[in-house]
PDB file of C-alpha atoms and ligand atoms in Angstrom:
ATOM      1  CA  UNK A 106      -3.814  17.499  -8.231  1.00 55.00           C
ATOM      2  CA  UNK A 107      -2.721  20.043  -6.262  1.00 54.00           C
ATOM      3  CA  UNK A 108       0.739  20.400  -5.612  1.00 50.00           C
ATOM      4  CA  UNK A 109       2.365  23.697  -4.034  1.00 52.00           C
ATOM      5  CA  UNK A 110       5.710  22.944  -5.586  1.00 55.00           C
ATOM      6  CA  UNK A 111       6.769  20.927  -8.672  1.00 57.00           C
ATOM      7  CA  UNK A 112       9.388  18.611  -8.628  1.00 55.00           C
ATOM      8  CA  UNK A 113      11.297  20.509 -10.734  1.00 53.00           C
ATOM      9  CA  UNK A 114      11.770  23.422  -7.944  1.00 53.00           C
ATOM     10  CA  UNK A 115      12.995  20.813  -5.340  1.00 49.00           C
ATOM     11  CA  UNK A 116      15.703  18.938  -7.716  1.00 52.00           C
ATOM     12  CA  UNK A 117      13.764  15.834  -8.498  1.00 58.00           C
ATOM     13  CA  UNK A 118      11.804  13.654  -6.234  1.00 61.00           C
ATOM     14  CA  UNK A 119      12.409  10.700  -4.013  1.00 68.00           C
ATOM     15  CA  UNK A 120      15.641   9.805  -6.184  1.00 65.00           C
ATOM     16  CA  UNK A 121      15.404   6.151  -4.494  1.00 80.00           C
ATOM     17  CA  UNK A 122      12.388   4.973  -5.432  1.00 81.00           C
ATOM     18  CA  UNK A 123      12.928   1.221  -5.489  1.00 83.00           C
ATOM     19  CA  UNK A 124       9.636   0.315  -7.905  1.00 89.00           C
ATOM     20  CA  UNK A 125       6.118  -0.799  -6.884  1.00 93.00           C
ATOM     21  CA  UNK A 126       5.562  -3.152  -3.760  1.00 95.00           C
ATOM     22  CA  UNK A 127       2.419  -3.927  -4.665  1.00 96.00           C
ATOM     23  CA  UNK A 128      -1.462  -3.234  -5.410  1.00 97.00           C
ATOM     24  CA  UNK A 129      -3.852  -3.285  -2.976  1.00 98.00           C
ATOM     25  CA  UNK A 130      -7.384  -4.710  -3.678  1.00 98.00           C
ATOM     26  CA  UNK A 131     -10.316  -4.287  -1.306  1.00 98.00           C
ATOM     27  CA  UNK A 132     -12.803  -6.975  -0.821  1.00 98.00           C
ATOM     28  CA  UNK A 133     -15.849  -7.839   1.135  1.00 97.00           C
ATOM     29  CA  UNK A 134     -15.207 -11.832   0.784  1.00 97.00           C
ATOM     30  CA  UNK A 135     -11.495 -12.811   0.756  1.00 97.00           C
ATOM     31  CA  UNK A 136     -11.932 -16.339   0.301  1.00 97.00           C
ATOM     32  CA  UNK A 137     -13.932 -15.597  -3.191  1.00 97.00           C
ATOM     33  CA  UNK A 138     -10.487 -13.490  -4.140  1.00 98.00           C
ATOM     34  CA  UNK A 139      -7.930 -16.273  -3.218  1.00 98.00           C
ATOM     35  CA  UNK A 140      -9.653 -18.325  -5.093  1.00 97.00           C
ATOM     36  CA  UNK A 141     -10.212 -16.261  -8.117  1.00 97.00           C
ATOM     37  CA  UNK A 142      -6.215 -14.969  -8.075  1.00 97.00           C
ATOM     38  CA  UNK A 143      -4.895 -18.319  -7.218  1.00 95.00           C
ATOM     39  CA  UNK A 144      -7.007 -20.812  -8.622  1.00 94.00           C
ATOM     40  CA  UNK A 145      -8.067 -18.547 -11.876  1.00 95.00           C
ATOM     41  CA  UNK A 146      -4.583 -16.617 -12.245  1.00 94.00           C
ATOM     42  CA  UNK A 147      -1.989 -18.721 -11.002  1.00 94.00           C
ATOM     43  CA  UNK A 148      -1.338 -16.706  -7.864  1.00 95.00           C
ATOM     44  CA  UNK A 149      -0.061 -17.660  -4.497  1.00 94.00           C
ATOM     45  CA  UNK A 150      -0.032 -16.061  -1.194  1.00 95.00           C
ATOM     46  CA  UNK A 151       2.972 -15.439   0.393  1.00 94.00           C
ATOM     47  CA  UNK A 152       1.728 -13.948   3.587  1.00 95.00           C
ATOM     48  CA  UNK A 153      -1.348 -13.600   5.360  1.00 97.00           C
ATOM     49  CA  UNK A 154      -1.880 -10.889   8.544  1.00 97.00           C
ATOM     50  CA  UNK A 155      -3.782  -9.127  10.444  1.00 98.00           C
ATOM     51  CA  UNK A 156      -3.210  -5.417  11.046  1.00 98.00           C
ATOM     52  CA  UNK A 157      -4.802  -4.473  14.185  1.00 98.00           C
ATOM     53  CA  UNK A 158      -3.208  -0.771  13.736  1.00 97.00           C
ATOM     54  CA  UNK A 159      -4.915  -0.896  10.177  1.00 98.00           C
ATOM     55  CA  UNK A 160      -7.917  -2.728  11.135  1.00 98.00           C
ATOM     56  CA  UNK A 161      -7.869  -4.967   7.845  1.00 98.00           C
ATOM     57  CA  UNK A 162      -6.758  -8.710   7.422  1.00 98.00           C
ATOM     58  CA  UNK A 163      -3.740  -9.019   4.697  1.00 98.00           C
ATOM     59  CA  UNK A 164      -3.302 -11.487   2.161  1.00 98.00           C
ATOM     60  CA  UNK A 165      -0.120 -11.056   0.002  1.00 97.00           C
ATOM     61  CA  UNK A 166      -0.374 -12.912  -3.483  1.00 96.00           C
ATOM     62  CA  UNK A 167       2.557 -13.256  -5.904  1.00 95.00           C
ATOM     63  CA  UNK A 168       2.825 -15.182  -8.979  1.00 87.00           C
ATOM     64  CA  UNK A 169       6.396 -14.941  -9.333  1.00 75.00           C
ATOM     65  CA  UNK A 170       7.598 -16.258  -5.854  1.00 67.00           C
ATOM     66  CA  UNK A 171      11.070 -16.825  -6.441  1.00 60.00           C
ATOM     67  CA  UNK A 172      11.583 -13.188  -7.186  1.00 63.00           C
ATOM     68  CA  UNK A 173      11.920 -11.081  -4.112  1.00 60.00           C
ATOM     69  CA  UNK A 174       9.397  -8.268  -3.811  1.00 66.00           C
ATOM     70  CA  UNK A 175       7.881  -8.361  -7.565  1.00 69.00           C
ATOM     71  CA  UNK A 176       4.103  -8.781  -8.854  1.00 85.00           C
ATOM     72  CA  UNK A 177       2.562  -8.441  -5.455  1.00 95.00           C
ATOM     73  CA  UNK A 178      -1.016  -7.851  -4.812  1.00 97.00           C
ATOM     74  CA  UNK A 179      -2.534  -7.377  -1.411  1.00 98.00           C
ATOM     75  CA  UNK A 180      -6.355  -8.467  -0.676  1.00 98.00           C
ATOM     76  CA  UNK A 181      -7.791  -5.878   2.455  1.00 98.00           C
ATOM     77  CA  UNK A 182     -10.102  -7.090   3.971  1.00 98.00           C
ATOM     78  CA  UNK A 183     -11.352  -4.432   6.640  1.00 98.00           C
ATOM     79  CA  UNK A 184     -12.400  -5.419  10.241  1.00 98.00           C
ATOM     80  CA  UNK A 185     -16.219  -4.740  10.682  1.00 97.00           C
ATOM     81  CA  UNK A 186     -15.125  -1.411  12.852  1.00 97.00           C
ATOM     82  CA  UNK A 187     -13.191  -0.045  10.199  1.00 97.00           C
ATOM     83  CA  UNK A 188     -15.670   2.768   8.603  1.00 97.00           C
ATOM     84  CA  UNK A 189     -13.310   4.043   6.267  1.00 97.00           C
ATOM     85  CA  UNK A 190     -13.153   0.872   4.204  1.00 98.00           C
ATOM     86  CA  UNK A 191     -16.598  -0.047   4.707  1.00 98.00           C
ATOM     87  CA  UNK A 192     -18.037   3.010   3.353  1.00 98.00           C
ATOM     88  CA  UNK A 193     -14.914   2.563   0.412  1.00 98.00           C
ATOM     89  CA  UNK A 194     -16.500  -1.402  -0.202  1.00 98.00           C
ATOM     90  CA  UNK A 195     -19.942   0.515  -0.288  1.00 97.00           C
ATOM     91  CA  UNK A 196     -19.304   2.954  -2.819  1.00 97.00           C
ATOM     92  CA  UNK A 197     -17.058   0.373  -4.955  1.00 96.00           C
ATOM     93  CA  UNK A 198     -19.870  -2.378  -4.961  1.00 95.00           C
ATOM     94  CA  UNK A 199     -18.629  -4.495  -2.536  1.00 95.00           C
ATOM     95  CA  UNK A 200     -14.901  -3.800  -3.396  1.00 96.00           C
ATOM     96  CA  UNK A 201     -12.165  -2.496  -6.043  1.00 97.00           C
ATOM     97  CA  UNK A 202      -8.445  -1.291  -6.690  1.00 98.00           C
ATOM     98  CA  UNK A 203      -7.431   0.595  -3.038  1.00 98.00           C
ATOM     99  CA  UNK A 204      -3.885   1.451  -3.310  1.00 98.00           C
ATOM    100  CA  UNK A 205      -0.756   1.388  -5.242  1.00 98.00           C
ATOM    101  CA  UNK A 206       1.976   1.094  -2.955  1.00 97.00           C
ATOM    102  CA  UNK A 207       5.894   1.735  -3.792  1.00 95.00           C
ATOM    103  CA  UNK A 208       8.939   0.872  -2.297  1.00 95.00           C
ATOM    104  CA  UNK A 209      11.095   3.697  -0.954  1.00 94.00           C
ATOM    105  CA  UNK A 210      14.509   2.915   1.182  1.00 94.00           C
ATOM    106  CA  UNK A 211      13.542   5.600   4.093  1.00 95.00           C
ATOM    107  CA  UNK A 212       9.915   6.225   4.626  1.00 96.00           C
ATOM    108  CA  UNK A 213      10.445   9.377   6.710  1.00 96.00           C
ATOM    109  CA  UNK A 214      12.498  11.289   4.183  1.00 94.00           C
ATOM    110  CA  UNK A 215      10.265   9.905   1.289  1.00 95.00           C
ATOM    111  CA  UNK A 216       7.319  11.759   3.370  1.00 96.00           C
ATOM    112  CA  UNK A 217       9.275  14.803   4.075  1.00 94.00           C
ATOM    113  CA  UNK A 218       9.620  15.544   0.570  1.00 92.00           C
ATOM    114  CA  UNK A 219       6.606  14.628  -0.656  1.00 92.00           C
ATOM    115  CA  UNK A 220       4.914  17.293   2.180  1.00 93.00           C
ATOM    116  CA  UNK A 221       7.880  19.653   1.047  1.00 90.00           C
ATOM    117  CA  UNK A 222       5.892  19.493  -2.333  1.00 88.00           C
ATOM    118  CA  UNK A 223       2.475  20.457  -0.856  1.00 91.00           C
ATOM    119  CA  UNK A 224       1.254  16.966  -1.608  1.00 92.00           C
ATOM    120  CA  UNK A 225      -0.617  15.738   1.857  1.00 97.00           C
ATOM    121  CA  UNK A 226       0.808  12.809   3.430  1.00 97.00           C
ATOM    122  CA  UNK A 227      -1.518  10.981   5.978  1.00 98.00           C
ATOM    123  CA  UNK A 228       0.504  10.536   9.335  1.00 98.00           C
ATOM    124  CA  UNK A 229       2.962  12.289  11.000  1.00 97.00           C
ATOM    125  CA  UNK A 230       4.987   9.191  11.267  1.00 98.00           C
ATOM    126  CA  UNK A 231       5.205   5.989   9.417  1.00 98.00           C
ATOM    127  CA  UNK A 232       2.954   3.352  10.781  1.00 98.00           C
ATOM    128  CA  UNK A 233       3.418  -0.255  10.611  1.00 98.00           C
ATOM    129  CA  UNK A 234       2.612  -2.239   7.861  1.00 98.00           C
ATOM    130  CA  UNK A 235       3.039  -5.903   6.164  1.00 96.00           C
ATOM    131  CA  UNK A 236       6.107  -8.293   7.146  1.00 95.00           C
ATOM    132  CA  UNK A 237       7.310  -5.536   9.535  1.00 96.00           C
ATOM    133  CA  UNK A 238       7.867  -2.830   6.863  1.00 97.00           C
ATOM    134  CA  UNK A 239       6.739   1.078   7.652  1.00 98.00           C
ATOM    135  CA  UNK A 240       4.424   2.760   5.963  1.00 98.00           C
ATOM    136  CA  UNK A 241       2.792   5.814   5.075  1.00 98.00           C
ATOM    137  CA  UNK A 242      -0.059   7.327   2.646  1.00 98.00           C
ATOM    138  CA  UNK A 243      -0.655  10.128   0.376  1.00 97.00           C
ATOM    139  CA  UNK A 244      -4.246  11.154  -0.359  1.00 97.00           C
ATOM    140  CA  UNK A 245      -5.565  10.584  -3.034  1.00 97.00           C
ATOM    141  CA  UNK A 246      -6.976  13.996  -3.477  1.00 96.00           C
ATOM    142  CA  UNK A 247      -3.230  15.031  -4.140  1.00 95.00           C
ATOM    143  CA  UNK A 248      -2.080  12.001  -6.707  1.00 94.00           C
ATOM    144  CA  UNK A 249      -5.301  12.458  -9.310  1.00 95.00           C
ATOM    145  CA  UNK A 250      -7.118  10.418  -7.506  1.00 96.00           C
ATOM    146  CA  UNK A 251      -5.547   6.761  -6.767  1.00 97.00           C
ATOM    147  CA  UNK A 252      -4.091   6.716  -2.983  1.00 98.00           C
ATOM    148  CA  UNK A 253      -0.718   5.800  -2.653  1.00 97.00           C
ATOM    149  CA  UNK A 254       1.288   4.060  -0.213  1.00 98.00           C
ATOM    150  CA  UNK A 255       5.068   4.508   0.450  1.00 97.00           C
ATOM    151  CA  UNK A 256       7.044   1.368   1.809  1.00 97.00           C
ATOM    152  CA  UNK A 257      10.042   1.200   3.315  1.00 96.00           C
ATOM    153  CA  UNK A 258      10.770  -3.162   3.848  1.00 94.00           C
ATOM    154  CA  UNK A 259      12.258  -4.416   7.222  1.00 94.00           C
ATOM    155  CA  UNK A 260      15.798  -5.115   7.096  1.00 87.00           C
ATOM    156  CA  UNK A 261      16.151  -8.772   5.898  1.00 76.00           C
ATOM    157  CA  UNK A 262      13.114  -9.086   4.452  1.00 76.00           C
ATOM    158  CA  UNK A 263      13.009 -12.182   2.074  1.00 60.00           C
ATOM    159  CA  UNK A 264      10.893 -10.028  -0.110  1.00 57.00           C
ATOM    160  CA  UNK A 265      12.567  -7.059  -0.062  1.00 55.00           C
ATOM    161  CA  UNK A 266      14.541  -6.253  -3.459  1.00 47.00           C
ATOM    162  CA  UNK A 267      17.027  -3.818  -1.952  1.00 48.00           C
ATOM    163  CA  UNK A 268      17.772  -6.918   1.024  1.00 39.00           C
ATOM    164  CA  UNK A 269      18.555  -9.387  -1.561  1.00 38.00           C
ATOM    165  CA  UNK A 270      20.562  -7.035  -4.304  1.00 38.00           C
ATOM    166  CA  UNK A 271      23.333  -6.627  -1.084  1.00 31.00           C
TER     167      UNK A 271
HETATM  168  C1  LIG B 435     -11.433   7.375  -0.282  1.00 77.17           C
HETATM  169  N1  LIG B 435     -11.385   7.997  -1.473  1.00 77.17           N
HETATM  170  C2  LIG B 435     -10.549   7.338  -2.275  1.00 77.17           C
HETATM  171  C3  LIG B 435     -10.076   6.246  -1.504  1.00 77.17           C
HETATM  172  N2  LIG B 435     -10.640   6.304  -0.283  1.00 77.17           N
HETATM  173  N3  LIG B 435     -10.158   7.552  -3.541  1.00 77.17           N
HETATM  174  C4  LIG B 435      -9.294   6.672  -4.070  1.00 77.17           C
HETATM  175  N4  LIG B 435      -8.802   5.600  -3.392  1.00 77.17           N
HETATM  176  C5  LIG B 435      -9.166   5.367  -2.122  1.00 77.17           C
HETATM  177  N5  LIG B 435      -8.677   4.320  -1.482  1.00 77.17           N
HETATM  178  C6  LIG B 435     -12.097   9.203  -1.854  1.00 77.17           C
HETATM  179  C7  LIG B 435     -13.595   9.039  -1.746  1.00 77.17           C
HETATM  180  O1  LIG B 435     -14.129   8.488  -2.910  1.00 77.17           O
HETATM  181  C8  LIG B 435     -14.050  10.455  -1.529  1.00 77.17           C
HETATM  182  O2  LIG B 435     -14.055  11.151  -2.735  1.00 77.17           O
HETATM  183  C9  LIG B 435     -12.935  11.048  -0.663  1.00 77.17           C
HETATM  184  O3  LIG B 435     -11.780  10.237  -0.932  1.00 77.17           O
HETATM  185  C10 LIG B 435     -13.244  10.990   0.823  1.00 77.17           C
HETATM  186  O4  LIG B 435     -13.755   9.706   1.120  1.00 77.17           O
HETATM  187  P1  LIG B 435     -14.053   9.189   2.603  1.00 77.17           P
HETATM  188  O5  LIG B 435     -14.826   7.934   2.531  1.00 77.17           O
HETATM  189  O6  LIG B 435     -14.590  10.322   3.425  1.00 77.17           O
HETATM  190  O7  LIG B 435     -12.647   8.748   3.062  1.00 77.17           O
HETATM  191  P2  LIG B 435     -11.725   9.425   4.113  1.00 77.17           P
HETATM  192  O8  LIG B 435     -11.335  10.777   3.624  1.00 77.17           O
HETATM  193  O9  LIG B 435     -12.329   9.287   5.472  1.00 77.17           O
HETATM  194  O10 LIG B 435     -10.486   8.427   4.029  1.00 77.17           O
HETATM  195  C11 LIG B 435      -9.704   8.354   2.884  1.00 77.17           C
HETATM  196  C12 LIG B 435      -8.257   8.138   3.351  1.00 77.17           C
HETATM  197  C13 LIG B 435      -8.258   6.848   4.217  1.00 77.17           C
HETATM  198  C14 LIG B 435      -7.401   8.011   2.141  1.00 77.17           C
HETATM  199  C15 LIG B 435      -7.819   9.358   4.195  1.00 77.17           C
HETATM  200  O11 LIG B 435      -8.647   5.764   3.399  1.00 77.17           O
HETATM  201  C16 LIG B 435      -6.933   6.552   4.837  1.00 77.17           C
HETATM  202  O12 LIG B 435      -6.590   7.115   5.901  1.00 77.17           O
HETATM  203  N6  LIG B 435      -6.126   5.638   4.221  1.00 77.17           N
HETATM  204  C17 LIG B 435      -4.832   5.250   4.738  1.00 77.17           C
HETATM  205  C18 LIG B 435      -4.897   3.947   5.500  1.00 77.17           C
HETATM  206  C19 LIG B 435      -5.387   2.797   4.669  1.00 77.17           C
HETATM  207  O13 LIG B 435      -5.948   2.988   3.580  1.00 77.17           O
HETATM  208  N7  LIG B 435      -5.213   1.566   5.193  1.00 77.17           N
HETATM  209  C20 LIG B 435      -5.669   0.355   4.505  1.00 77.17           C
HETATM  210  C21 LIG B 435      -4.542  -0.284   3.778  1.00 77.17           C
HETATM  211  P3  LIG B 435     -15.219  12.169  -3.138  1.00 77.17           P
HETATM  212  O14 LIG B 435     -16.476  11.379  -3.079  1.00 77.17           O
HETATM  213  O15 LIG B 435     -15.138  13.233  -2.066  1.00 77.17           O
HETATM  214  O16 LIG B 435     -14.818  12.652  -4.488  1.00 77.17           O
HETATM  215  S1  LIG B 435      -3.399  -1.005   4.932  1.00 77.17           S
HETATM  216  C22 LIG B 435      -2.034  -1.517   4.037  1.00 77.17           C
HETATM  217  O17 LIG B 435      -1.994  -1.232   2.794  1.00 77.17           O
HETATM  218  C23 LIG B 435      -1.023  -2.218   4.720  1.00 77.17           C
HETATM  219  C24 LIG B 435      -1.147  -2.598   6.142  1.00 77.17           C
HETATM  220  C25 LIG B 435       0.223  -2.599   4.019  1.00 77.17           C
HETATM  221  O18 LIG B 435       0.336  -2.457   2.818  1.00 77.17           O
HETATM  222  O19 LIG B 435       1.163  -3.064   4.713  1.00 77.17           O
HETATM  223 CO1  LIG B 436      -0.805  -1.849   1.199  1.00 77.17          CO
END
């Protein structure tokens, strides 16, 4: 970890953090994963998508579909161009834990204090991301190692938590 300034010098840390959104899984044959979450687990997807800005196809899973936004993992599987999860399918043996992503009401200022804190957040603005939500990375250099997502759900979003509770 390397963090410039604690949390404790800034008066606690994204205040509004709304819980995880979900895990994200990469894999080098996403059939072989539906079938092991759904069929094995009890799973179901909820959404499928292709993110041409992310260069992976998305499938959402969720074994507790009547509850917005909860117990959501995300199978990546990266277009044959992307090198950065290639080379990450490599090293993991054809595929592991990617990303734990969490659910923040504003994206932007979730970044801005995150960078205020030294920690180094991937783009300069959020990018888009799964059902129309925005999204943005820390490394995982700067989080001991796992890299995290921040997510801030579209407006309406039958899976958003914050949507639903009004
Ligand atoms: C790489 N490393 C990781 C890692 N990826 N460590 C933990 N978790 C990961 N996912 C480590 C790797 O083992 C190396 O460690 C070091 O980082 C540099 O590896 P690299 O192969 O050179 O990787 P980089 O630095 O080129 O790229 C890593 C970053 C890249 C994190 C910068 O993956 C990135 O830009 N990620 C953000 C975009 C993304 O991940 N999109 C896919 C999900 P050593 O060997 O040096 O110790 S899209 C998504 O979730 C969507 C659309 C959604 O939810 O809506
Ligand atoms: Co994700």
């Amino acid at each position: 970890m390397s963090m410039t300034r604690m949390p404790s010098d800034l008066g606690g840390v994204l205040p509004e953090l709304l819980g995880l959104d979900h895990v994200g899984v990469a894999v080098a044959d996403l059939d072989a994963a539906i079938t092991f979450y759904r069929d094995l687990l009890g799973f179901q997807v909820v959404h499928r998508e292709d993110n041409l800005d992310q260069q992976v196809s998305e499938v959402m899973l969720s074994n507790r579909e009547g509850e917005p936004g909860s117990n959501q993992l995300q199978l990546l599987l990266p277009f044959a161009e992307n090198a950065v999860l290639q080379r990450f399918l490599v090293r993991r043996g054809g595929g592991g834990l990617h990303h734990v992503a969490y659910a923040v009401p504003d994206v932007r200022s979730a970044s801005r204090i995150l960078r205020q804190c030294g920690v180094r957040v991937l783009y300069d603005a959020p990018r888009a991301g799964t059902r129309g939500s925005q999204i943005n990375f820390v490394h995982p250099k700067d989080t001991g190692g796992v890299l995290l997502e921040l997510v801030e759900r579209a407006t309406g979003d039958p899976h958003s938590g914050r949507a639903n509770s009004g």
